[in-house]
Structures are given as structure tokens and as C-alpha cells.
XYZ file of C-alpha atoms in Angstrom:
513
model
C -9.609 16.155 56.200
C -13.345 15.946 55.604
C -12.877 16.786 51.922
C -10.058 14.223 51.611
C -12.333 11.401 52.775
C -15.027 12.349 50.276
C -12.374 12.663 47.559
C -11.254 9.063 47.925
C -14.788 7.714 48.163
C -15.446 9.478 44.851
C -12.443 7.754 43.258
C -13.802 4.362 44.250
C -17.182 5.215 42.707
C -15.503 6.388 39.504
C -13.738 3.049 39.235
C -17.125 1.311 39.264
C -18.428 3.567 36.481
C -15.424 2.791 34.276
C -16.103 -0.933 34.532
C -19.472 -0.455 32.871
C -17.751 0.516 29.611
C -15.818 -2.748 29.331
C -17.133 -5.651 27.268
C -18.415 -8.766 28.985
C -15.566 -10.909 27.654
C -12.960 -8.355 28.711
C -14.430 -8.296 32.192
C -14.355 -12.104 32.432
C -10.782 -12.268 31.194
C -9.416 -9.618 33.552
C -8.478 -10.103 37.200
C -11.142 -8.585 39.455
C -9.816 -5.049 40.054
C -11.686 -4.826 43.356
C -9.812 -7.838 44.752
C -7.016 -5.700 46.164
C -4.186 -6.889 48.377
C -1.726 -4.704 50.281
C 0.905 -5.619 47.666
C -1.232 -4.518 44.706
C -2.736 -1.486 46.418
C 0.222 0.432 47.877
C 1.809 1.370 44.569
C 1.157 5.098 43.949
C 0.928 8.234 46.150
C -2.876 8.348 45.847
C -3.002 4.929 47.491
C -1.017 6.287 50.420
C -3.432 9.219 50.760
C -6.421 6.880 50.636
C -4.842 4.647 53.280
C -4.167 7.491 55.702
C -7.718 8.775 55.116
C -8.873 5.347 56.282
C -6.804 5.773 59.450
C -8.584 9.047 60.214
C -11.930 7.357 59.578
C -11.075 4.378 61.807
C -10.260 6.749 64.685
C -13.948 7.626 64.814
C -14.663 4.322 66.583
C -14.620 6.640 69.622
C -18.135 7.783 68.720
C -19.611 4.591 67.299
C -22.754 3.099 68.756
C -22.697 0.727 71.740
C -26.248 -0.597 71.786
C -29.508 1.229 72.414
C -29.059 4.823 73.630
C -25.322 4.415 74.064
C -21.991 5.212 72.396
C -18.438 3.977 72.844
C -17.283 7.264 74.396
C -19.545 6.633 77.389
C -17.050 4.044 78.645
C -14.889 7.004 79.696
C -17.698 9.032 81.279
C -20.073 6.700 83.127
C -17.526 5.402 85.704
C -16.322 8.889 86.716
C -19.328 9.751 88.883
C -19.752 13.141 87.196
C -22.656 11.913 85.062
C -25.757 9.764 85.342
C -28.528 8.502 83.061
C -32.186 9.378 82.618
C -33.089 6.277 80.626
C -31.341 3.193 82.057
C -32.395 1.120 79.020
C -28.923 -0.124 78.090
C -27.743 -2.861 80.449
C -24.085 -2.472 79.461
C -24.215 1.261 80.136
C -25.967 0.610 83.441
C -23.112 -1.706 84.394
C -20.636 1.094 83.701
C -22.565 3.521 85.901
C -22.856 0.970 88.714
C -19.190 -0.122 88.437
C -20.250 -3.725 87.737
C -18.804 -4.201 84.260
C -17.117 -7.432 83.197
C -15.452 -9.038 80.176
C -18.707 -9.197 78.235
C -19.620 -5.494 78.535
C -20.200 -4.201 75.012
C -18.361 -0.890 75.371
C -15.196 -2.672 76.512
C -15.352 -5.083 73.575
C -15.936 -2.212 71.146
C -12.943 -0.265 72.425
C -10.632 -3.268 72.034
C -11.871 -3.900 68.500
C -11.735 -0.230 67.519
C -8.249 0.314 68.919
C -6.712 -2.742 67.284
C -8.409 -2.090 63.958
C -6.862 1.379 63.995
C -3.467 -0.053 64.949
C -3.682 -2.607 62.129
C -4.375 0.141 59.603
C -1.489 2.306 60.841
C 0.845 -0.697 60.706
C -0.082 -1.243 57.056
C 0.608 2.403 56.223
C 3.956 2.350 58.029
C 4.961 -0.921 56.373
C 3.843 -0.264 52.792
C 4.086 3.484 52.135
C 7.914 3.769 52.427
C 8.348 1.606 49.282
C 6.015 3.667 47.064
C 8.089 5.166 44.239
C 8.030 7.750 42.858
C 6.538 9.793 45.691
C 7.337 13.237 47.016
C 9.499 12.908 50.120
C 7.590 15.553 52.063
C 4.246 13.916 51.271
C 5.574 10.519 52.313
C 7.040 11.888 55.541
C 3.763 13.615 56.412
C 1.697 10.472 55.914
C 4.106 8.358 57.937
C 4.098 10.976 60.700
C 0.311 10.981 60.817
C 0.251 7.179 61.011
C 2.786 7.216 63.844
C 0.631 9.730 65.732
C -2.488 7.600 65.445
C -0.690 4.396 66.409
C 0.594 6.148 69.529
C -2.856 7.588 70.234
C -4.432 4.131 69.976
C -1.858 2.424 72.183
C -2.117 5.246 74.725
C -5.788 4.388 75.172
C -5.084 0.647 75.245
C -2.375 0.764 77.904
C -4.437 3.013 80.161
C -7.563 0.875 79.811
C -6.037 -2.602 80.163
C -2.428 -2.246 81.353
C -0.247 -4.847 79.645
C -1.528 -5.214 76.060
C -0.231 -6.893 72.899
C 2.242 -4.635 71.095
C 2.096 -5.351 67.364
C 4.062 -3.119 65.018
C 3.773 -4.952 61.705
C 0.839 -6.104 59.554
C -0.632 -9.394 60.743
C -2.165 -12.346 58.947
C -3.136 -15.872 59.941
C 0.347 -16.950 58.841
C 2.130 -14.426 61.092
C 4.403 -15.887 63.729
C 2.803 -13.742 66.446
C -0.787 -13.947 65.193
C -1.769 -14.864 68.782
C 0.353 -12.303 70.638
C 1.004 -12.220 74.345
C 0.575 -9.101 76.444
C 3.522 -6.689 76.499
C 4.569 -4.985 79.759
C 3.209 -1.457 80.087
C 6.669 0.129 80.207
C 7.478 -1.262 76.748
C 4.154 -0.070 75.351
C 4.798 3.429 76.690
C 8.303 3.402 75.221
C 6.816 2.689 71.786
C 4.199 5.425 72.239
C 6.955 7.929 73.000
C 9.028 6.744 70.034
C 6.072 7.104 67.664
C 5.205 10.593 68.900
C 8.813 11.765 68.698
C 8.848 10.565 65.089
C 5.559 12.368 64.414
C 6.767 15.684 65.839
C 9.824 15.617 63.572
C 8.008 14.439 60.427
C 7.718 17.894 58.880
C 4.035 18.337 59.719
C 2.703 21.911 59.773
C 2.580 23.605 63.179
C -1.234 23.698 62.956
C -3.605 22.426 60.260
C -7.095 23.847 59.779
C -8.033 20.912 57.540
C -8.061 18.695 60.617
C -4.955 16.694 59.753
C -2.396 15.983 62.447
C 0.020 18.821 63.165
C 3.343 19.197 64.946
C 1.539 20.959 67.795
C -0.817 17.961 68.137
C 2.126 15.550 68.363
C 3.829 17.687 71.013
C 0.608 18.086 72.981
C -0.093 14.358 73.029
C 3.525 13.644 73.958
C 3.302 16.051 76.907
C 0.154 14.237 78.029
C 1.909 10.864 77.760
C 4.843 12.115 79.843
C 2.451 13.446 82.499
C 0.744 10.051 82.656
C 4.066 8.198 82.873
C 5.071 10.406 85.804
C 2.073 9.140 87.790
C 0.541 5.723 88.368
C 1.196 2.988 87.457
C 4.735 3.649 86.140
C 5.566 6.305 88.773
C 8.443 7.774 86.775
C 8.182 10.892 88.937
C 10.209 14.088 88.649
C 12.055 13.236 85.422
C 8.811 12.733 83.542
C 7.047 15.673 85.137
C 9.955 17.712 83.779
C 9.542 16.172 80.326
C 5.809 16.981 80.399
C 6.486 20.549 81.508
C 9.156 21.090 78.854
C 7.074 19.635 76.028
C 3.894 21.569 76.917
C 5.981 24.732 77.297
C 7.169 24.322 73.703
C 3.561 24.870 72.630
C 2.946 27.731 75.055
C 6.113 29.554 73.952
C 5.465 29.062 70.216
C 1.679 29.075 70.181
C 1.266 31.252 67.068
C -2.373 30.810 66.049
C -3.002 28.560 69.095
C -4.788 30.296 71.962
C -7.846 30.089 74.185
C -11.123 31.132 72.618
C -12.548 34.211 74.289
C -15.937 32.579 74.875
C -17.097 29.064 75.664
C -19.591 29.166 72.821
C -16.735 29.275 70.335
C -15.491 25.887 71.571
C -18.564 24.220 70.063
C -19.006 26.444 67.031
C -18.662 24.146 64.019
C -17.323 26.984 61.855
C -14.273 27.275 64.154
C -13.243 23.621 64.072
C -9.487 22.922 63.952
C -8.636 26.529 64.789
C -7.367 28.521 67.796
C -7.986 26.296 70.853
C -8.574 23.034 68.971
C -5.204 21.302 68.629
C -6.515 17.822 67.770
C -10.101 16.777 67.111
C -11.856 13.801 65.599
C -13.332 15.012 62.324
C -17.068 14.803 61.680
C -19.073 15.805 58.641
C -22.713 14.929 58.139
C -21.964 13.632 54.607
C -19.700 10.941 56.081
C -20.406 10.719 59.820
C -22.366 13.152 61.983
C -21.263 14.294 65.435
C -21.781 11.350 67.835
C -22.452 13.180 71.120
C -26.264 13.100 70.891
C -26.656 10.910 73.965
C -25.996 14.064 75.977
C -29.343 15.483 74.844
C -32.003 15.444 77.592
C -34.464 12.599 77.404
C -37.375 13.358 75.076
C -37.298 17.143 75.342
C -37.653 19.453 72.310
C -34.234 21.109 72.341
C -33.508 20.612 68.636
C -35.058 20.671 65.188
C -36.103 17.042 65.827
C -38.682 18.103 68.412
C -39.123 15.933 71.516
C -36.233 13.467 71.297
C -32.891 12.653 72.873
C -31.882 9.835 75.186
C -30.480 11.537 78.278
C -28.131 8.610 78.770
C -25.247 10.896 79.790
C -26.324 13.888 81.862
C -24.436 15.729 84.611
C -25.086 14.879 88.217
C -26.558 17.765 90.166
C -23.708 17.445 92.662
C -21.022 17.895 90.024
C -22.834 20.818 88.398
C -23.157 22.488 91.799
C -19.453 21.951 92.553
C -18.410 24.751 90.189
C -17.479 27.914 92.072
C -20.093 30.617 92.453
C -19.906 32.962 89.477
C -18.117 30.456 87.227
C -19.060 31.393 83.659
C -18.866 27.750 82.659
C -22.209 27.222 84.414
C -24.028 30.148 82.760
C -27.130 28.820 80.983
C -26.558 28.374 77.237
C -23.249 30.257 77.394
C -20.945 27.922 79.297
C -20.651 24.150 79.419
C -24.221 23.533 80.618
C -27.769 24.562 79.852
C -30.884 24.534 82.004
C -33.246 25.976 79.404
C -33.524 25.967 75.622
C -35.683 27.017 72.711
C -38.629 24.833 71.780
C -37.709 22.690 68.758
C -34.397 24.520 68.666
C -35.704 27.912 67.569
C -39.009 28.621 69.349
C -39.906 29.943 72.772
C -37.555 29.413 75.697
C -38.565 26.651 78.122
C -37.097 25.301 81.335
C -35.386 21.904 81.177
C -35.821 21.208 84.871
C -32.178 20.176 85.351
C -28.717 20.991 83.996
C -27.555 19.273 80.807
C -24.252 19.266 78.930
C -23.938 22.126 76.441
C -20.230 21.630 75.656
C -20.936 19.437 72.585
C -24.257 21.026 71.590
C -24.215 22.291 67.986
C -26.286 25.463 67.835
C -25.950 25.637 64.046
C -27.336 22.147 63.534
C -29.979 22.189 66.262
C -31.145 25.798 66.061
C -31.255 28.894 68.251
C -33.918 31.488 68.946
C -35.590 32.446 65.673
C -33.056 30.502 63.597
C -34.014 26.908 62.692
C -31.279 24.302 62.792
C -29.623 23.061 59.626
C -30.050 19.419 60.731
C -26.439 18.875 59.583
C -24.258 18.214 62.634
C -20.706 18.831 61.438
C -19.232 19.548 64.872
C -15.906 17.834 65.561
C -15.162 16.089 68.849
C -12.243 17.747 70.675
C -9.441 15.453 71.794
C -6.831 18.025 72.868
C -7.550 21.685 73.495
C -5.049 24.410 74.389
C -6.727 24.638 77.794
C -5.453 21.133 78.545
C -1.916 22.041 77.474
C -1.920 24.957 79.944
C -3.086 22.652 82.717
C -0.504 19.982 81.838
C 2.233 22.593 82.133
C 0.882 23.981 85.399
C 0.624 20.559 87.019
C 3.928 19.186 85.761
C 6.043 22.254 86.501
C 4.573 22.494 89.993
C 5.673 18.912 90.669
C 9.191 19.802 89.562
C 9.715 23.089 91.384
C 6.542 24.149 93.146
C 4.327 27.069 92.095
C 6.032 29.963 90.323
C 4.976 32.890 88.168
C 4.650 30.812 84.989
C 2.679 27.955 86.519
C 0.254 30.297 88.261
C -0.109 32.288 85.019
C -1.123 29.120 83.144
C -3.790 28.296 85.730
C -4.923 31.919 85.850
C -5.592 31.972 82.114
C -8.127 29.159 82.525
C -9.761 30.796 85.520
C -9.790 34.290 83.995
C -11.939 33.024 81.142
C -14.286 31.512 83.724
C -14.573 34.878 85.460
C -12.832 33.599 88.588
C -10.072 35.152 90.671
C -6.822 33.297 91.285
C -4.402 33.865 94.172
C -0.946 35.099 93.233
C 2.138 32.950 93.670
C 2.376 33.727 97.371
C -1.110 32.353 97.928
C -0.067 28.785 97.087
C 2.270 26.127 98.330
C 3.060 23.055 96.239
C 0.259 20.964 97.754
C -2.459 23.608 97.483
C -1.481 24.480 93.921
C -1.488 20.789 92.984
C -5.094 20.396 94.121
C -6.099 23.699 92.499
C -4.884 22.397 89.129
C -6.540 19.013 89.636
C -9.827 20.714 90.486
C -9.537 22.890 87.387
C -8.962 19.805 85.238
C -12.169 18.269 86.602
C -14.192 21.400 85.794
C -12.548 22.608 82.585
C -12.099 19.224 80.864
C -15.340 17.611 82.050
C -17.154 15.344 79.569
C -14.188 15.151 77.175
C -13.102 11.601 78.048
C -10.262 12.753 80.310
C -11.541 12.586 83.892
C -11.391 8.793 84.208
C -7.744 8.721 83.200
C -6.950 11.485 85.697
C -8.545 9.332 88.391
C -6.382 6.360 87.421
C -3.035 8.170 87.096
C -3.523 10.204 90.284
C -5.277 7.498 92.309
C -7.420 10.422 93.453
C -11.033 11.431 92.781
C -12.663 14.817 93.191
C -15.279 14.824 95.955
C -18.086 17.223 95.064
C -19.327 17.340 98.642
C -16.047 18.215 100.373
C -14.506 20.109 97.425
C -11.378 18.037 98.040
C -9.886 14.781 96.788
C -10.422 11.228 98.002
C -8.238 8.192 97.420
C -9.438 6.288 94.359
C -10.056 3.064 96.260
C -13.025 3.626 98.515
C -14.312 6.799 96.873
C -18.087 6.613 96.524
C -19.480 7.801 93.193
C -22.495 9.913 94.089
C -24.104 8.977 90.759
C -24.509 5.377 91.922
C -23.610 5.360 95.640
C -21.066 2.643 94.833
C -17.425 2.682 95.956
C -14.491 2.282 93.589
C -12.324 -0.792 94.135
C -8.720 -1.653 93.298
C -9.860 -3.761 90.349
C -11.476 -0.727 88.726
C -8.062 0.780 87.984
C -8.057 -1.439 84.889
C -10.843 -2.788 82.707
C -11.093 -6.515 82.017
C -10.056 -7.971 78.707
C -12.986 -9.212 76.649
C -14.015 -12.761 77.514
C -14.303 -13.796 73.873
C -10.923 -12.224 73.053
C -9.311 -14.382 75.719
C -11.049 -17.487 74.376
C -9.844 -16.682 70.857
C -6.310 -15.962 72.035
C -5.230 -17.964 75.120
C -1.942 -16.023 75.120
C -3.775 -12.999 76.548
C -3.930 -14.613 79.978
C -3.910 -13.772 82.795
C -7.074 -11.711 83.054
C -6.748 -8.420 84.935
C -7.067 -8.779 88.725
C -10.558 -8.974 90.173
C -12.377 -10.115 87.025
């Protein structure tokens, strides 16, 4: 996918070069070729490819900046209580950590804008590409399937963040009848998400795609995740949807092919292994277009990379969460698991102690350097959205809710724990309740700092307690990162104040704001 984006940028540049050869009078007589409209643009297959490349690019709003020392993705991490900040220089980010956000918090506004920009682009693709003729049917089907996936992905974030949200499925303009849409009930939004993903999984996409484009496995994995969410709060669809989640995730497990767990944790953040093995769906990053956006996990002003003393430390693990991993868990091994407590001076020099644990899961050794090997300064590491580890945990959780622990569910959990160097009881060592909490706990520790924990808290109405090693009710749980208790209102984020001023049909505001 990275090469596709560059390809279409190059075509735009070439168009500018060709204009230079035209005479002045010709240029004045001709219609401005850069003044494109959807009607004049969507006419040939290359236009469809350029449009879907724009969809992939728009999905990277996830990593865009959110003020000083902050990024959009921190909206999903700061409220969980598993991280804290070393800088505290961004007031919006501080509000997320202290659970005091409101309708003017920058991260919330950025997510709304990013999501609906992505939805608008997918709606254009889905509306305009079907009429392009001539165009290869398989190419057209693939592009439409990719657009359906991303529209579902965007709405899945929106409905979990805000609850009832406007559901727009066609291109909008100021003349559109529903240019100021009302909020659609969550159940209808979820129904559209499912419909889009079912279309994507039958669109003839390859099972996996090492270029980073959406695959059939990605559509099935996201659909299994949607079903799991629908089974829990707030829809509470229960057993039927746990069964759907188990069945859909099992389709991937039974037909994995090249999909598997990496043998080591280092391979998960090896840029040369992007879009392979464990990585089912990732946001694509290439330094020529957009570099990996997870730098706010670097420790504050410590020389862990080729940059020397730098980094913001605005998302760092709490000591309590780091210490909650079981003794001997390989995920906590310095510079080998998901954390590091020491690194090489300026990325490649002598080892020095960091004084605290930091997040290693998104650290690019190639770009930043390792002992005796200077970094390339080119951070091309993708950001994982769905890994095979999550699919195994979806299956284990969902199937347990349907029929209790059995050989297959315990085997799925065991695969995750085996890689961590941990022992797992056999089937007889669990009942349904104990296995449920074992899977939840594994989700907290395996999927940490991937933008998933907050949504687990919301759908389960439960939060992992690092002190008791158990689970508290969401409402009343005290985040140790801030010593502040979660409230009922925190189950949803507020709509942006300015958005509600611009569109009065968005009322009412979410409760408590």
C-alpha cells in the first residue's frame, strides 16, 4: 500500500509538469484541470485506485497530532489507568488522564473530524466507483470491499465512543437533504457495520495481503470483534452474538494459512515483518509519506534513539500495571518483551538504566538503533490494529460464554500464554467464571497499549485492578494513574461543543456533560 500512495502522488506531480509545455493562450482557454469534481474525477480505473489510496491515508488520523506532546491515539490510552505522563504539558491530555474531559477536549474533536472525513471518502468511493466503465470486475469489487471495510471500521469507533451517531451512507453537500443529520440509534449503526463487513469478506479480497491492503482475514477478524462487542454492553445481545463471534474468529483459526503468532515479541515490532504472520490489519506508515506516530511513548528527554536526549514521555506505563504481569512473563523482559527498563545511549552506544519501565511494543529498533548499529532515522513501522493474538482471545472469550471452557478455548488461551513462558491449567482447572476472568486478564496484558483496553472496559463494564489482580465494576473503579474514580458518564465521550452548535440536530448531548 505504501508504494500505491507514492504512485498516485507521482501522477499528480506529472500532471503539473505537462502543463508547463502548454502555451499561455491554450492554458487560458482550457478549463482548469485541477478543478476536479466527483463527476469529472471518477471516470477511469486509476481514479478509483487513487480514491481508495486516499481512504487508506485518511485512516491515519489515528496517529495525527493532538497538540504539544500528544497524539490522537492517546484518547484511547490515557483514560484506561494503565498509563501516565511524565510531562503534563498538554492540558487536553491531562484532562484525559484525570477523567475531566469535556466537549472542547482536542482529542475528542480530532476523532470526530477524522472519523467523519474517512466516512465521507468511503461514501464517495462506494457511490462513484460502480459506474466507472470499462473497469475490471475483480478490481472494482476489491476497491468497493476495501471501502466497505474502512467505513465499518470508522463507524465502529464512532458508535463505541459516542453511542448514537449520525449514520450517513451517501456523499454529502450543502444541498443534501440530511446535511444536518440527527443521531442514529446504536443498534442501526451496528447493523450497518455488520452489513459492510459481510460485504467486505465476500468481495474477493485475498486471504492475506503483504502489501498492507485489506484482506478477507482482516474483514473476518474485525467482524468477529464487532460481534463480541455487540454481545456485551450496551446492546447486550448475549449468547447469539457470542456464538457469532466464536464462529467468525474460528474461521480464521481453522484456515490460518500464513497467519500465526510470531515466535518472539521482537518480531511484532520489526518493520521488515509488517503485514505478515501475526499482523492481520495495520495502519500503514512509511517515512516518505508519514512516519510511525507512536513517539510519545519514548521516555522524556532520555537518549534512547539516534536523536539523542529527546522524547516526551507523555504515555508511559504505570508501575502498578507493569508489576501486574505474572512473575516470569516474557512480555516484561527488558528489551525483549513489551517493555524496556534500559537502552543503548543514542540508540547504539553503551547500555544505561532508564530508571523506570517504558513501552517497547512500538519501538522501532531499525530506525532508532541497537547496540553497535546506528538507527536509520527512517521509522517505517506500521501500527497494528488487529493481530492474530487478539483473534485467539476473541474466540476463547466468546466460546466460553456459549458453552464454558473446553479443549479448544483453553488451547487458544494457552497459545498466548505459552509464548509468554507461562503455564496454563488444563480444562479441568477452570470453570466458566474463572476462565472468563483469565481471558480478560490476558487481554489486558497481551493487547496493552494498542487502543483496545478502553473499549474492553466499556463493553464489559469491568476494569482490571492491578492491586487485587481481579476485576472491579467500571463505575467506581479508581484509576491508580490519577486516583480518580470512573463514573457512569465516562462510558461515552461527549460530542464536540462546536459540532453541536454547528448542527443542532445532534442534541441531546451525552449524559453528564
